[in-house]
Protein backbone atom coordinates (compact mmCIF):
# COMPACT_ATOMS: atom_id res chain seq x y z
CA UNK A 1 0.00 0.00 0.00
CA UNK A 2 1.21 3.50 -0.81
CA UNK A 3 1.44 5.62 2.33
CA UNK A 4 1.68 9.35 2.78
CA UNK A 5 5.21 10.59 3.30
CA UNK A 6 5.93 11.49 6.91
CA UNK A 7 7.64 14.68 8.06
CA UNK A 8 10.70 12.60 8.93
CA UNK A 9 10.88 11.24 5.37
CA UNK A 10 10.54 14.75 3.97
CA UNK A 11 13.34 15.96 6.24
CA UNK A 12 15.64 13.18 5.03
CA UNK A 13 14.83 14.03 1.40
CA UNK A 14 15.58 17.69 2.03
CA UNK A 15 18.93 16.73 3.57
CA UNK A 16 19.82 14.75 0.43
CA UNK A 17 18.81 17.64 -1.86
CA UNK A 18 21.90 19.42 -3.17
CA UNK A 19 20.15 22.75 -3.59
CA UNK A 20 16.59 23.74 -2.59
CA UNK A 21 16.59 26.36 -5.35
CA UNK A 22 15.17 24.71 -8.52
CA UNK A 23 16.81 27.42 -10.62
CA UNK A 24 20.32 26.89 -9.25
CA UNK A 25 23.12 26.50 -11.76
CA UNK A 26 23.65 23.02 -13.27
CA UNK A 27 26.20 21.61 -15.68
CA UNK A 28 27.11 18.45 -17.59
CA UNK A 29 30.35 16.69 -16.65
CA UNK A 30 32.08 13.99 -18.67
CA UNK A 31 32.44 10.68 -16.80
CA UNK A 32 35.98 9.27 -16.79
CA UNK A 33 37.11 5.65 -16.43
CA UNK A 34 40.72 5.07 -15.37
CA UNK A 35 41.59 8.60 -16.40
CA UNK A 36 39.99 8.30 -19.85
CA UNK A 37 36.85 10.14 -20.88
CA UNK A 38 33.82 8.03 -21.73
CA UNK A 39 30.75 8.80 -23.85
CA UNK A 40 28.65 9.27 -20.70
CA UNK A 41 27.89 12.42 -18.73
CA UNK A 42 26.29 13.21 -15.39
CA UNK A 43 24.57 16.34 -14.13
CA UNK A 44 26.06 18.45 -11.35
CA UNK A 45 24.30 21.17 -9.37
CA UNK A 46 25.74 24.06 -7.39
CA UNK A 47 25.72 23.35 -3.65
CA UNK A 48 25.00 26.66 -1.87
CA UNK A 49 26.97 26.14 1.36
CA UNK A 50 30.26 25.03 -0.16
CA UNK A 51 29.96 26.83 -3.48
CA UNK A 52 31.04 23.60 -5.21
CA UNK A 53 29.23 21.59 -7.85
CA UNK A 54 27.99 18.20 -6.71
CA UNK A 55 26.65 15.28 -8.72
CA UNK A 56 22.88 14.87 -8.58
CA UNK A 57 22.41 11.32 -7.23
CA UNK A 58 20.64 8.55 -9.14
CA UNK A 59 21.31 6.39 -12.19
CA UNK A 60 18.87 8.49 -14.18
CA UNK A 61 21.25 11.44 -14.08
CA UNK A 62 23.81 9.57 -16.22
CA UNK A 63 23.24 10.57 -19.84
CA UNK A 64 24.60 9.71 -23.26
CA UNK A 65 26.65 12.10 -25.38
CA UNK A 66 23.65 13.38 -27.33
CA UNK A 67 21.70 14.41 -24.24
CA UNK A 68 20.78 18.08 -24.13
CA UNK A 69 20.62 19.62 -20.68
CA UNK A 70 17.62 21.95 -20.40
CA UNK A 71 17.55 23.82 -17.10
CA UNK A 72 14.51 24.41 -14.93
CA UNK A 73 15.05 28.14 -15.41
CA UNK A 74 14.85 27.74 -19.19
CA UNK A 75 11.66 25.71 -18.87
CA UNK A 76 10.12 28.25 -16.49
CA UNK A 77 10.95 31.18 -18.77
CA UNK A 78 9.64 29.32 -21.82
CA UNK A 79 6.35 28.63 -20.04
CA UNK A 80 6.01 32.30 -19.05
CA UNK A 81 6.57 33.38 -22.66
CA UNK A 82 4.05 30.87 -24.00
CA UNK A 83 1.42 31.85 -21.43
CA UNK A 84 1.92 35.51 -22.31
CA UNK A 85 1.48 34.81 -26.01
CA UNK A 86 -1.90 33.10 -25.53
CA UNK A 87 -3.67 36.34 -24.70
CA UNK A 88 -5.40 34.51 -21.82
CA UNK A 89 -5.25 35.16 -18.09
CA UNK A 90 -3.04 32.80 -16.08
CA UNK A 91 -2.28 32.91 -12.35
CA UNK A 92 0.24 30.80 -10.37
CA UNK A 93 -1.46 27.90 -8.61
CA UNK A 94 -0.25 26.96 -5.15
CA UNK A 95 1.08 23.43 -4.75
CA UNK A 96 -0.26 21.27 -1.94
CA UNK A 97 0.62 18.15 0.03
CA UNK A 98 3.88 16.88 1.43
CA UNK A 99 5.66 17.69 -1.85
CA UNK A 100 4.88 21.42 -1.65
CA UNK A 101 7.90 23.60 -1.16
CA UNK A 102 7.61 26.95 -2.93
CA UNK A 103 4.21 28.22 -4.01
CA UNK A 104 3.35 27.02 -7.50
CA UNK A 105 6.62 25.09 -7.86
CA UNK A 106 7.36 21.51 -6.82
CA UNK A 107 11.05 20.54 -6.69
CA UNK A 108 12.58 17.44 -5.11
CA UNK A 109 16.18 18.00 -6.13
CA UNK A 110 15.84 16.09 -9.41
CA UNK A 111 12.44 16.78 -10.99
CA UNK A 112 10.58 20.06 -11.37
CA UNK A 113 7.01 21.16 -12.02
CA UNK A 114 5.16 24.45 -11.99
CA UNK A 115 1.40 25.05 -12.11
CA UNK A 116 -0.93 27.82 -13.25
CA UNK A 117 -4.69 28.30 -13.34
CA UNK A 118 -6.52 29.84 -16.29
CA UNK A 119 -9.59 31.82 -15.11
CA UNK A 120 -10.21 32.69 -18.78
CA UNK A 121 -11.20 29.06 -19.39
CA UNK A 122 -13.95 28.22 -16.91
CA UNK A 123 -17.36 26.56 -16.89
CA UNK A 124 -20.34 26.64 -14.56
CA UNK A 125 -21.80 23.29 -13.57
CA UNK A 126 -24.44 21.99 -11.20
CA UNK A 127 -23.93 21.25 -7.51
CA UNK A 128 -21.54 24.19 -6.91
CA UNK A 129 -18.88 22.53 -9.03
CA UNK A 130 -17.61 25.39 -11.17
CA UNK A 131 -14.35 24.45 -12.84
CA UNK A 132 -11.42 26.13 -14.57
CA UNK A 133 -8.46 24.95 -16.61
CA UNK A 134 -5.16 24.14 -14.93
CA UNK A 135 -1.79 23.82 -16.61
CA UNK A 136 1.48 22.24 -15.43
CA UNK A 137 4.94 22.24 -17.00
CA UNK A 138 7.50 19.59 -16.08
CA UNK A 139 11.23 18.94 -16.36
CA UNK A 140 13.81 16.72 -14.70
CA UNK A 141 17.53 16.13 -14.47
CA UNK A 142 17.20 12.40 -13.85
CA UNK A 143 14.93 11.29 -16.70
CA UNK A 144 11.81 10.86 -14.55
CA UNK A 145 9.89 13.56 -16.43
CA UNK A 146 10.08 14.86 -19.98
CA UNK A 147 9.61 18.52 -20.79
CA UNK A 148 5.94 19.05 -21.49
CA UNK A 149 2.53 20.33 -20.47
CA UNK A 150 -0.08 18.48 -18.45
CA UNK A 151 -3.61 19.78 -18.24
CA UNK A 152 -6.12 19.39 -15.43
CA UNK A 153 -9.41 20.79 -14.18
CA UNK A 154 -9.62 22.77 -10.94
CA UNK A 155 -12.76 22.83 -8.83
CA UNK A 156 -12.90 26.47 -7.76
CA UNK A 157 -14.62 25.75 -4.45
CA UNK A 158 -11.77 23.71 -2.98
CA UNK A 159 -8.92 23.79 -5.54
CA UNK A 160 -9.15 20.03 -6.05
CA UNK A 161 -7.15 19.18 -9.17
CA UNK A 162 -8.55 16.60 -11.59
CA UNK A 163 -6.05 14.99 -13.91
CA UNK A 164 -6.88 12.25 -16.41
CA UNK A 165 -6.84 11.80 -20.18
CA UNK A 166 -10.49 10.69 -20.17
CA UNK A 167 -11.64 13.98 -18.71
CA UNK A 168 -9.13 16.64 -19.78
CA UNK A 169 -7.01 15.07 -22.54
CA UNK A 170 -3.49 13.76 -22.93
CA UNK A 171 -0.38 15.71 -21.87
CA UNK A 172 1.61 17.52 -24.56
CA UNK A 173 5.24 16.45 -24.51
CA UNK A 174 7.58 18.77 -26.42
CA UNK A 175 8.47 16.68 -29.50
CA UNK A 176 11.69 18.46 -30.53
CA UNK A 177 13.53 19.27 -27.32
CA UNK A 178 12.90 15.79 -25.90
CA UNK A 179 14.71 14.38 -28.93
CA UNK A 180 17.70 16.68 -29.09
CA UNK A 181 16.08 19.79 -30.54
CA UNK A 182 15.56 23.20 -29.00
CA UNK A 183 12.85 24.76 -26.87
CA UNK A 184 12.25 27.40 -29.55
CA UNK A 185 11.23 24.66 -32.00
CA UNK A 186 8.42 23.58 -29.66
CA UNK A 187 7.00 26.95 -28.67
CA UNK A 188 4.53 27.26 -31.57
CA UNK A 189 3.14 23.77 -30.98
CA UNK A 190 2.85 24.32 -27.23
CA UNK A 191 1.11 27.66 -27.74
CA UNK A 192 -1.36 26.05 -30.12
CA UNK A 193 -2.09 23.25 -27.64
CA UNK A 194 -2.80 25.71 -24.84
CA UNK A 195 -5.20 27.69 -26.98
CA UNK A 196 -6.99 24.52 -28.10
CA UNK A 197 -7.37 23.17 -24.54
CA UNK A 198 -8.65 26.53 -23.30
CA UNK A 199 -11.11 26.81 -26.19
CA UNK A 200 -12.39 23.26 -25.73
CA UNK A 201 -12.57 23.31 -21.94
CA UNK A 202 -16.37 23.55 -21.95
CA UNK A 203 -16.57 20.15 -23.66
CA UNK A 204 -15.85 18.45 -20.35
CA UNK A 205 -19.22 19.53 -18.87
CA UNK A 206 -21.13 16.41 -20.09
CA UNK A 207 -18.41 14.22 -18.58
CA UNK A 208 -18.85 15.88 -15.20
CA UNK A 209 -22.61 15.46 -15.51
CA UNK A 210 -22.19 11.75 -16.21
CA UNK A 211 -20.16 11.39 -13.00
CA UNK A 212 -22.88 13.26 -11.12
CA UNK A 213 -25.56 10.98 -12.55
CA UNK A 214 -23.73 7.73 -11.73
CA UNK A 215 -24.12 6.24 -8.24
CA UNK A 216 -22.84 3.35 -6.21
CA UNK A 217 -25.90 1.33 -5.23
CA UNK A 218 -24.91 0.39 -1.70
CA UNK A 219 -22.10 -0.80 0.54
CA UNK A 220 -21.45 -3.95 -1.49
CA UNK A 221 -21.16 -1.93 -4.68
CA UNK A 222 -18.87 0.61 -2.99
CA UNK A 223 -16.55 -2.15 -1.74
CA UNK A 224 -16.52 -3.70 -5.20
CA UNK A 225 -15.70 -0.33 -6.78
CA UNK A 226 -12.89 0.13 -4.29
CA UNK A 227 -11.42 -3.29 -5.11
CA UNK A 228 -11.67 -2.80 -8.87
CA UNK A 229 -10.11 0.67 -8.59
CA UNK A 230 -7.13 -0.63 -6.61
CA UNK A 231 -6.63 -3.61 -8.92
CA UNK A 232 -6.79 -1.49 -12.08
CA UNK A 233 -4.89 1.63 -11.03
CA UNK A 234 -2.47 0.15 -8.47
CA UNK A 235 -3.26 3.19 -6.30
CA UNK A 236 -4.24 2.42 -2.73
CA UNK A 237 -4.91 5.38 -0.50
CA UNK A 238 -5.97 4.89 3.10
CA UNK A 239 -9.70 4.20 3.24
CA UNK A 240 -10.03 6.52 6.22
CA UNK A 241 -8.75 9.48 4.21
CA UNK A 242 -11.43 9.09 1.54
CA UNK A 243 -14.29 8.12 3.87
CA UNK A 244 -13.49 10.98 6.27
CA UNK A 245 -13.58 13.39 3.34
CA UNK A 246 -16.98 12.08 2.20
CA UNK A 247 -18.25 12.37 5.78
CA UNK A 248 -17.19 16.01 5.98
CA UNK A 249 -14.32 15.57 8.43
CA UNK A 250 -11.42 15.03 6.03
CA UNK A 251 -8.63 17.13 4.58
CA UNK A 252 -10.82 19.97 3.24
CA UNK A 253 -12.32 20.39 6.71
CA UNK A 254 -8.82 20.45 8.20
CA UNK A 255 -7.97 23.21 5.71
CA UNK A 256 -11.07 25.12 6.87
CA UNK A 257 -12.88 24.83 3.52
CA UNK A 258 -16.28 25.09 5.16
CA UNK A 259 -18.26 25.31 1.90
CA UNK A 260 -17.19 21.82 0.79
CA UNK A 261 -20.26 19.63 1.42
CA UNK A 262 -20.89 16.15 0.02
CA UNK A 263 -24.69 16.18 -0.11
CA UNK A 264 -24.89 12.79 -1.82
CA UNK A 265 -21.71 10.75 -1.13
CA UNK A 266 -22.94 7.90 -3.32
CA UNK A 267 -22.37 9.73 -6.63
CA UNK A 268 -19.24 9.04 -8.63
CA UNK A 269 -18.71 12.81 -8.76
CA UNK A 270 -18.49 13.11 -4.99
CA UNK A 271 -16.37 9.98 -4.63
CA UNK A 272 -13.93 11.27 -7.25
CA UNK A 273 -13.89 14.61 -5.44
CA UNK A 274 -12.97 12.90 -2.19
CA UNK A 275 -10.10 11.08 -3.88
CA UNK A 276 -9.02 14.32 -5.60
CA UNK A 277 -9.03 16.15 -2.26
CA UNK A 278 -6.61 13.57 -0.86
CA UNK A 279 -4.32 13.48 -3.91
CA UNK A 280 -4.31 17.29 -4.22
CA UNK A 281 -4.05 18.46 -0.62
CA UNK A 282 -2.40 15.55 1.21
CA UNK A 283 -0.23 13.75 -1.34
CA UNK A 284 0.48 16.66 -3.67
CA UNK A 285 3.26 17.05 -6.21
CA UNK A 286 3.73 14.88 -9.27
CA UNK A 287 2.89 11.76 -7.26
CA UNK A 288 -0.51 13.17 -6.38
CA UNK A 289 -1.12 14.25 -9.97
CA UNK A 290 -0.31 10.77 -11.27
CA UNK A 291 -2.55 9.09 -8.69
CA UNK A 292 -5.43 11.44 -9.45
CA UNK A 293 -5.12 10.86 -13.19
CA UNK A 294 -5.36 7.10 -12.82
CA UNK A 295 -8.27 7.34 -10.37
CA UNK A 296 -10.27 9.85 -12.42
CA UNK A 297 -9.76 7.90 -15.65
CA UNK A 298 -11.00 4.71 -13.97
CA UNK A 299 -14.18 6.35 -12.63
CA UNK A 300 -14.86 8.02 -15.99
CA UNK A 301 -14.50 4.69 -17.82
CA UNK A 302 -16.69 2.92 -15.26
CA UNK A 303 -19.36 5.64 -15.50
CA UNK A 304 -19.48 5.25 -19.28
CA UNK A 305 -19.68 1.47 -18.90
CA UNK A 306 -22.55 1.69 -16.43
CA UNK A 307 -24.42 4.23 -18.54
CA UNK A 308 -24.35 1.77 -21.42
CA UNK A 309 -26.14 -0.81 -19.24
CA UNK A 310 -23.14 -3.13 -18.85
CA UNK A 311 -23.33 -5.55 -15.94
CA UNK A 312 -21.14 -4.83 -12.92
CA UNK A 313 -18.40 -7.41 -12.50
CA UNK A 314 -17.69 -8.34 -8.90
CA UNK A 315 -14.13 -8.79 -7.72
CA UNK A 316 -13.59 -11.73 -5.41
Tab-separated table of C-alpha atoms in Angstrom:
chain	number	residue	atom	x	y	z
A	1	UNK	CA	0.000	0.000	0.000
A	2	UNK	CA	1.206	3.500	-0.812
A	3	UNK	CA	1.443	5.623	2.327
A	4	UNK	CA	1.684	9.348	2.784
A	5	UNK	CA	5.207	10.585	3.304
A	6	UNK	CA	5.934	11.491	6.913
A	7	UNK	CA	7.642	14.680	8.063
A	8	UNK	CA	10.695	12.601	8.930
A	9	UNK	CA	10.882	11.236	5.370
A	10	UNK	CA	10.536	14.746	3.973
A	11	UNK	CA	13.341	15.964	6.237
A	12	UNK	CA	15.639	13.181	5.026
A	13	UNK	CA	14.828	14.033	1.404
A	14	UNK	CA	15.579	17.692	2.033
A	15	UNK	CA	18.925	16.733	3.566
A	16	UNK	CA	19.821	14.752	0.431
A	17	UNK	CA	18.814	17.642	-1.855
A	18	UNK	CA	21.903	19.416	-3.167
A	19	UNK	CA	20.154	22.749	-3.586
A	20	UNK	CA	16.588	23.738	-2.587
A	21	UNK	CA	16.590	26.360	-5.351
A	22	UNK	CA	15.170	24.711	-8.516
A	23	UNK	CA	16.807	27.421	-10.623
A	24	UNK	CA	20.316	26.888	-9.253
A	25	UNK	CA	23.125	26.501	-11.764
A	26	UNK	CA	23.652	23.022	-13.266
A	27	UNK	CA	26.197	21.610	-15.679
A	28	UNK	CA	27.113	18.454	-17.586
A	29	UNK	CA	30.354	16.688	-16.646
A	30	UNK	CA	32.077	13.988	-18.674
A	31	UNK	CA	32.444	10.679	-16.804
A	32	UNK	CA	35.984	9.273	-16.786
A	33	UNK	CA	37.115	5.653	-16.426
A	34	UNK	CA	40.720	5.066	-15.375
A	35	UNK	CA	41.595	8.605	-16.401
A	36	UNK	CA	39.992	8.297	-19.851
A	37	UNK	CA	36.855	10.142	-20.882
A	38	UNK	CA	33.815	8.030	-21.733
A	39	UNK	CA	30.749	8.799	-23.850
A	40	UNK	CA	28.646	9.272	-20.698
A	41	UNK	CA	27.885	12.425	-18.729
A	42	UNK	CA	26.291	13.213	-15.393
A	43	UNK	CA	24.572	16.337	-14.125
A	44	UNK	CA	26.061	18.454	-11.353
A	45	UNK	CA	24.302	21.171	-9.368
A	46	UNK	CA	25.741	24.065	-7.390
A	47	UNK	CA	25.720	23.349	-3.653
A	48	UNK	CA	24.997	26.659	-1.867
A	49	UNK	CA	26.969	26.142	1.361
A	50	UNK	CA	30.264	25.027	-0.161
A	51	UNK	CA	29.961	26.827	-3.483
A	52	UNK	CA	31.042	23.600	-5.206
A	53	UNK	CA	29.232	21.592	-7.852
A	54	UNK	CA	27.990	18.198	-6.713
A	55	UNK	CA	26.652	15.278	-8.720
A	56	UNK	CA	22.882	14.872	-8.577
A	57	UNK	CA	22.410	11.322	-7.233
A	58	UNK	CA	20.645	8.555	-9.139
A	59	UNK	CA	21.308	6.387	-12.190
A	60	UNK	CA	18.869	8.486	-14.180
A	61	UNK	CA	21.251	11.439	-14.075
A	62	UNK	CA	23.805	9.572	-16.222
A	63	UNK	CA	23.242	10.574	-19.838
A	64	UNK	CA	24.597	9.705	-23.264
A	65	UNK	CA	26.650	12.096	-25.376
A	66	UNK	CA	23.647	13.384	-27.328
A	67	UNK	CA	21.698	14.409	-24.238
A	68	UNK	CA	20.779	18.082	-24.134
A	69	UNK	CA	20.624	19.623	-20.678
A	70	UNK	CA	17.617	21.945	-20.398
A	71	UNK	CA	17.553	23.816	-17.100
A	72	UNK	CA	14.510	24.405	-14.932
A	73	UNK	CA	15.055	28.142	-15.405
A	74	UNK	CA	14.852	27.742	-19.191
A	75	UNK	CA	11.660	25.705	-18.869
A	76	UNK	CA	10.125	28.252	-16.485
A	77	UNK	CA	10.951	31.180	-18.773
A	78	UNK	CA	9.640	29.317	-21.823
A	79	UNK	CA	6.353	28.628	-20.040
A	80	UNK	CA	6.010	32.301	-19.050
A	81	UNK	CA	6.571	33.378	-22.657
A	82	UNK	CA	4.048	30.869	-23.995
A	83	UNK	CA	1.417	31.854	-21.433
A	84	UNK	CA	1.917	35.511	-22.309
A	85	UNK	CA	1.478	34.807	-26.013
A	86	UNK	CA	-1.904	33.099	-25.533
A	87	UNK	CA	-3.666	36.339	-24.701
A	88	UNK	CA	-5.404	34.506	-21.818
A	89	UNK	CA	-5.247	35.156	-18.094
A	90	UNK	CA	-3.039	32.797	-16.076
A	91	UNK	CA	-2.279	32.911	-12.355
A	92	UNK	CA	0.245	30.796	-10.367
A	93	UNK	CA	-1.459	27.896	-8.606
A	94	UNK	CA	-0.246	26.959	-5.153
A	95	UNK	CA	1.075	23.426	-4.745
A	96	UNK	CA	-0.260	21.269	-1.938
A	97	UNK	CA	0.617	18.149	0.034
A	98	UNK	CA	3.881	16.880	1.428
A	99	UNK	CA	5.655	17.689	-1.848
A	100	UNK	CA	4.876	21.422	-1.646
A	101	UNK	CA	7.904	23.602	-1.161
A	102	UNK	CA	7.606	26.952	-2.931
A	103	UNK	CA	4.206	28.217	-4.011
A	104	UNK	CA	3.349	27.023	-7.503
A	105	UNK	CA	6.625	25.088	-7.863
A	106	UNK	CA	7.357	21.513	-6.818
A	107	UNK	CA	11.045	20.545	-6.686
A	108	UNK	CA	12.576	17.443	-5.110
A	109	UNK	CA	16.180	18.003	-6.132
A	110	UNK	CA	15.839	16.088	-9.405
A	111	UNK	CA	12.444	16.780	-10.990
A	112	UNK	CA	10.582	20.058	-11.368
A	113	UNK	CA	7.012	21.158	-12.017
A	114	UNK	CA	5.158	24.453	-11.986
A	115	UNK	CA	1.403	25.053	-12.114
A	116	UNK	CA	-0.933	27.818	-13.252
A	117	UNK	CA	-4.688	28.300	-13.343
A	118	UNK	CA	-6.524	29.839	-16.290
A	119	UNK	CA	-9.586	31.822	-15.111
A	120	UNK	CA	-10.206	32.694	-18.775
A	121	UNK	CA	-11.195	29.057	-19.390
A	122	UNK	CA	-13.948	28.219	-16.907
A	123	UNK	CA	-17.360	26.556	-16.893
A	124	UNK	CA	-20.336	26.636	-14.559
A	125	UNK	CA	-21.799	23.287	-13.573
A	126	UNK	CA	-24.444	21.988	-11.204
A	127	UNK	CA	-23.926	21.255	-7.506
A	128	UNK	CA	-21.541	24.190	-6.907
A	129	UNK	CA	-18.883	22.528	-9.033
A	130	UNK	CA	-17.614	25.395	-11.173
A	131	UNK	CA	-14.352	24.446	-12.844
A	132	UNK	CA	-11.423	26.130	-14.572
A	133	UNK	CA	-8.463	24.950	-16.609
A	134	UNK	CA	-5.163	24.139	-14.930
A	135	UNK	CA	-1.786	23.824	-16.613
A	136	UNK	CA	1.484	22.239	-15.433
A	137	UNK	CA	4.936	22.241	-17.003
A	138	UNK	CA	7.503	19.587	-16.076
A	139	UNK	CA	11.231	18.942	-16.364
A	140	UNK	CA	13.806	16.720	-14.704
A	141	UNK	CA	17.534	16.135	-14.473
A	142	UNK	CA	17.203	12.399	-13.847
A	143	UNK	CA	14.931	11.287	-16.699
A	144	UNK	CA	11.813	10.859	-14.551
A	145	UNK	CA	9.886	13.565	-16.434
A	146	UNK	CA	10.077	14.861	-19.984
A	147	UNK	CA	9.611	18.523	-20.793
A	148	UNK	CA	5.945	19.055	-21.492
A	149	UNK	CA	2.526	20.329	-20.469
A	150	UNK	CA	-0.075	18.480	-18.445
A	151	UNK	CA	-3.613	19.779	-18.240
A	152	UNK	CA	-6.115	19.391	-15.432
A	153	UNK	CA	-9.408	20.785	-14.183
A	154	UNK	CA	-9.618	22.774	-10.943
A	155	UNK	CA	-12.755	22.830	-8.830
A	156	UNK	CA	-12.897	26.472	-7.758
A	157	UNK	CA	-14.619	25.749	-4.451
A	158	UNK	CA	-11.771	23.710	-2.975
A	159	UNK	CA	-8.923	23.794	-5.537
A	160	UNK	CA	-9.151	20.027	-6.055
A	161	UNK	CA	-7.154	19.182	-9.166
A	162	UNK	CA	-8.552	16.604	-11.587
A	163	UNK	CA	-6.048	14.991	-13.911
A	164	UNK	CA	-6.878	12.251	-16.410
A	165	UNK	CA	-6.843	11.798	-20.179
A	166	UNK	CA	-10.494	10.692	-20.169
A	167	UNK	CA	-11.644	13.984	-18.708
A	168	UNK	CA	-9.128	16.638	-19.780
A	169	UNK	CA	-7.014	15.073	-22.538
A	170	UNK	CA	-3.485	13.761	-22.933
A	171	UNK	CA	-0.377	15.711	-21.872
A	172	UNK	CA	1.607	17.520	-24.563
A	173	UNK	CA	5.243	16.451	-24.510
A	174	UNK	CA	7.582	18.770	-26.422
A	175	UNK	CA	8.472	16.678	-29.503
A	176	UNK	CA	11.686	18.463	-30.529
A	177	UNK	CA	13.528	19.268	-27.318
A	178	UNK	CA	12.902	15.789	-25.900
A	179	UNK	CA	14.707	14.380	-28.932
A	180	UNK	CA	17.698	16.681	-29.085
A	181	UNK	CA	16.081	19.787	-30.542
A	182	UNK	CA	15.564	23.202	-28.996
A	183	UNK	CA	12.845	24.764	-26.870
A	184	UNK	CA	12.250	27.397	-29.545
A	185	UNK	CA	11.228	24.659	-31.996
A	186	UNK	CA	8.422	23.576	-29.664
A	187	UNK	CA	6.999	26.953	-28.671
A	188	UNK	CA	4.534	27.255	-31.569
A	189	UNK	CA	3.139	23.768	-30.976
A	190	UNK	CA	2.852	24.321	-27.232
A	191	UNK	CA	1.113	27.659	-27.735
A	192	UNK	CA	-1.357	26.046	-30.125
A	193	UNK	CA	-2.088	23.248	-27.636
A	194	UNK	CA	-2.796	25.707	-24.843
A	195	UNK	CA	-5.205	27.687	-26.977
A	196	UNK	CA	-6.993	24.520	-28.096
A	197	UNK	CA	-7.371	23.168	-24.545
A	198	UNK	CA	-8.653	26.526	-23.296
A	199	UNK	CA	-11.108	26.811	-26.189
A	200	UNK	CA	-12.390	23.257	-25.735
A	201	UNK	CA	-12.574	23.311	-21.938
A	202	UNK	CA	-16.368	23.551	-21.955
A	203	UNK	CA	-16.573	20.151	-23.657
A	204	UNK	CA	-15.854	18.452	-20.346
A	205	UNK	CA	-19.221	19.531	-18.869
A	206	UNK	CA	-21.125	16.412	-20.093
A	207	UNK	CA	-18.415	14.221	-18.579
A	208	UNK	CA	-18.847	15.876	-15.196
A	209	UNK	CA	-22.607	15.460	-15.514
A	210	UNK	CA	-22.186	11.750	-16.211
A	211	UNK	CA	-20.157	11.392	-13.005
A	212	UNK	CA	-22.883	13.261	-11.120
A	213	UNK	CA	-25.562	10.982	-12.554
A	214	UNK	CA	-23.734	7.725	-11.731
A	215	UNK	CA	-24.121	6.240	-8.239
A	216	UNK	CA	-22.842	3.353	-6.211
A	217	UNK	CA	-25.896	1.332	-5.229
A	218	UNK	CA	-24.906	0.391	-1.696
A	219	UNK	CA	-22.101	-0.805	0.537
A	220	UNK	CA	-21.450	-3.953	-1.487
A	221	UNK	CA	-21.161	-1.934	-4.685
A	222	UNK	CA	-18.867	0.612	-2.992
A	223	UNK	CA	-16.548	-2.147	-1.740
A	224	UNK	CA	-16.524	-3.699	-5.203
A	225	UNK	CA	-15.700	-0.326	-6.781
A	226	UNK	CA	-12.889	0.128	-4.286
A	227	UNK	CA	-11.424	-3.290	-5.111
A	228	UNK	CA	-11.675	-2.797	-8.866
A	229	UNK	CA	-10.113	0.668	-8.585
A	230	UNK	CA	-7.130	-0.633	-6.608
A	231	UNK	CA	-6.634	-3.614	-8.923
A	232	UNK	CA	-6.795	-1.495	-12.079
A	233	UNK	CA	-4.892	1.633	-11.035
A	234	UNK	CA	-2.471	0.154	-8.470
A	235	UNK	CA	-3.263	3.191	-6.301
A	236	UNK	CA	-4.239	2.417	-2.727
A	237	UNK	CA	-4.906	5.379	-0.496
A	238	UNK	CA	-5.967	4.891	3.095
A	239	UNK	CA	-9.705	4.200	3.243
A	240	UNK	CA	-10.027	6.520	6.224
A	241	UNK	CA	-8.754	9.482	4.215
A	242	UNK	CA	-11.431	9.086	1.535
A	243	UNK	CA	-14.286	8.116	3.873
A	244	UNK	CA	-13.494	10.979	6.267
A	245	UNK	CA	-13.584	13.388	3.342
A	246	UNK	CA	-16.977	12.076	2.198
A	247	UNK	CA	-18.247	12.371	5.776
A	248	UNK	CA	-17.193	16.014	5.981
A	249	UNK	CA	-14.324	15.568	8.433
A	250	UNK	CA	-11.422	15.025	6.031
A	251	UNK	CA	-8.629	17.126	4.579
A	252	UNK	CA	-10.817	19.973	3.239
A	253	UNK	CA	-12.317	20.394	6.715
A	254	UNK	CA	-8.821	20.450	8.195
A	255	UNK	CA	-7.972	23.213	5.714
A	256	UNK	CA	-11.075	25.119	6.871
A	257	UNK	CA	-12.882	24.830	3.520
A	258	UNK	CA	-16.280	25.093	5.162
A	259	UNK	CA	-18.256	25.314	1.903
A	260	UNK	CA	-17.192	21.819	0.787
A	261	UNK	CA	-20.258	19.629	1.417
A	262	UNK	CA	-20.892	16.150	0.021
A	263	UNK	CA	-24.689	16.180	-0.109
A	264	UNK	CA	-24.888	12.786	-1.815
A	265	UNK	CA	-21.715	10.752	-1.127
A	266	UNK	CA	-22.944	7.896	-3.319
A	267	UNK	CA	-22.368	9.733	-6.635
A	268	UNK	CA	-19.239	9.042	-8.631
A	269	UNK	CA	-18.710	12.810	-8.762
A	270	UNK	CA	-18.485	13.111	-4.989
A	271	UNK	CA	-16.369	9.979	-4.630
A	272	UNK	CA	-13.926	11.268	-7.254
A	273	UNK	CA	-13.892	14.611	-5.438
A	274	UNK	CA	-12.974	12.903	-2.185
A	275	UNK	CA	-10.095	11.081	-3.878
A	276	UNK	CA	-9.015	14.315	-5.600
A	277	UNK	CA	-9.034	16.146	-2.257
A	278	UNK	CA	-6.610	13.574	-0.865
A	279	UNK	CA	-4.320	13.480	-3.913
A	280	UNK	CA	-4.309	17.290	-4.223
A	281	UNK	CA	-4.048	18.464	-0.619
A	282	UNK	CA	-2.396	15.552	1.207
A	283	UNK	CA	-0.229	13.745	-1.335
A	284	UNK	CA	0.482	16.662	-3.668
A	285	UNK	CA	3.259	17.055	-6.215
A	286	UNK	CA	3.735	14.878	-9.274
A	287	UNK	CA	2.886	11.755	-7.259
A	288	UNK	CA	-0.513	13.169	-6.378
A	289	UNK	CA	-1.116	14.250	-9.973
A	290	UNK	CA	-0.309	10.774	-11.265
A	291	UNK	CA	-2.546	9.086	-8.694
A	292	UNK	CA	-5.429	11.441	-9.452
A	293	UNK	CA	-5.116	10.859	-13.192
A	294	UNK	CA	-5.363	7.096	-12.815
A	295	UNK	CA	-8.275	7.339	-10.370
A	296	UNK	CA	-10.268	9.851	-12.422
A	297	UNK	CA	-9.760	7.895	-15.646
A	298	UNK	CA	-10.997	4.714	-13.974
A	299	UNK	CA	-14.181	6.346	-12.633
A	300	UNK	CA	-14.857	8.015	-15.989
A	301	UNK	CA	-14.497	4.687	-17.820
A	302	UNK	CA	-16.685	2.920	-15.262
A	303	UNK	CA	-19.358	5.643	-15.499
A	304	UNK	CA	-19.476	5.253	-19.284
A	305	UNK	CA	-19.678	1.472	-18.903
A	306	UNK	CA	-22.553	1.691	-16.426
A	307	UNK	CA	-24.424	4.225	-18.541
A	308	UNK	CA	-24.346	1.768	-21.422
A	309	UNK	CA	-26.139	-0.814	-19.237
A	310	UNK	CA	-23.143	-3.132	-18.852
A	311	UNK	CA	-23.334	-5.549	-15.944
A	312	UNK	CA	-21.140	-4.825	-12.921
A	313	UNK	CA	-18.400	-7.409	-12.503
A	314	UNK	CA	-17.688	-8.337	-8.903
A	315	UNK	CA	-14.130	-8.791	-7.724
A	316	UNK	CA	-13.590	-11.728	-5.409
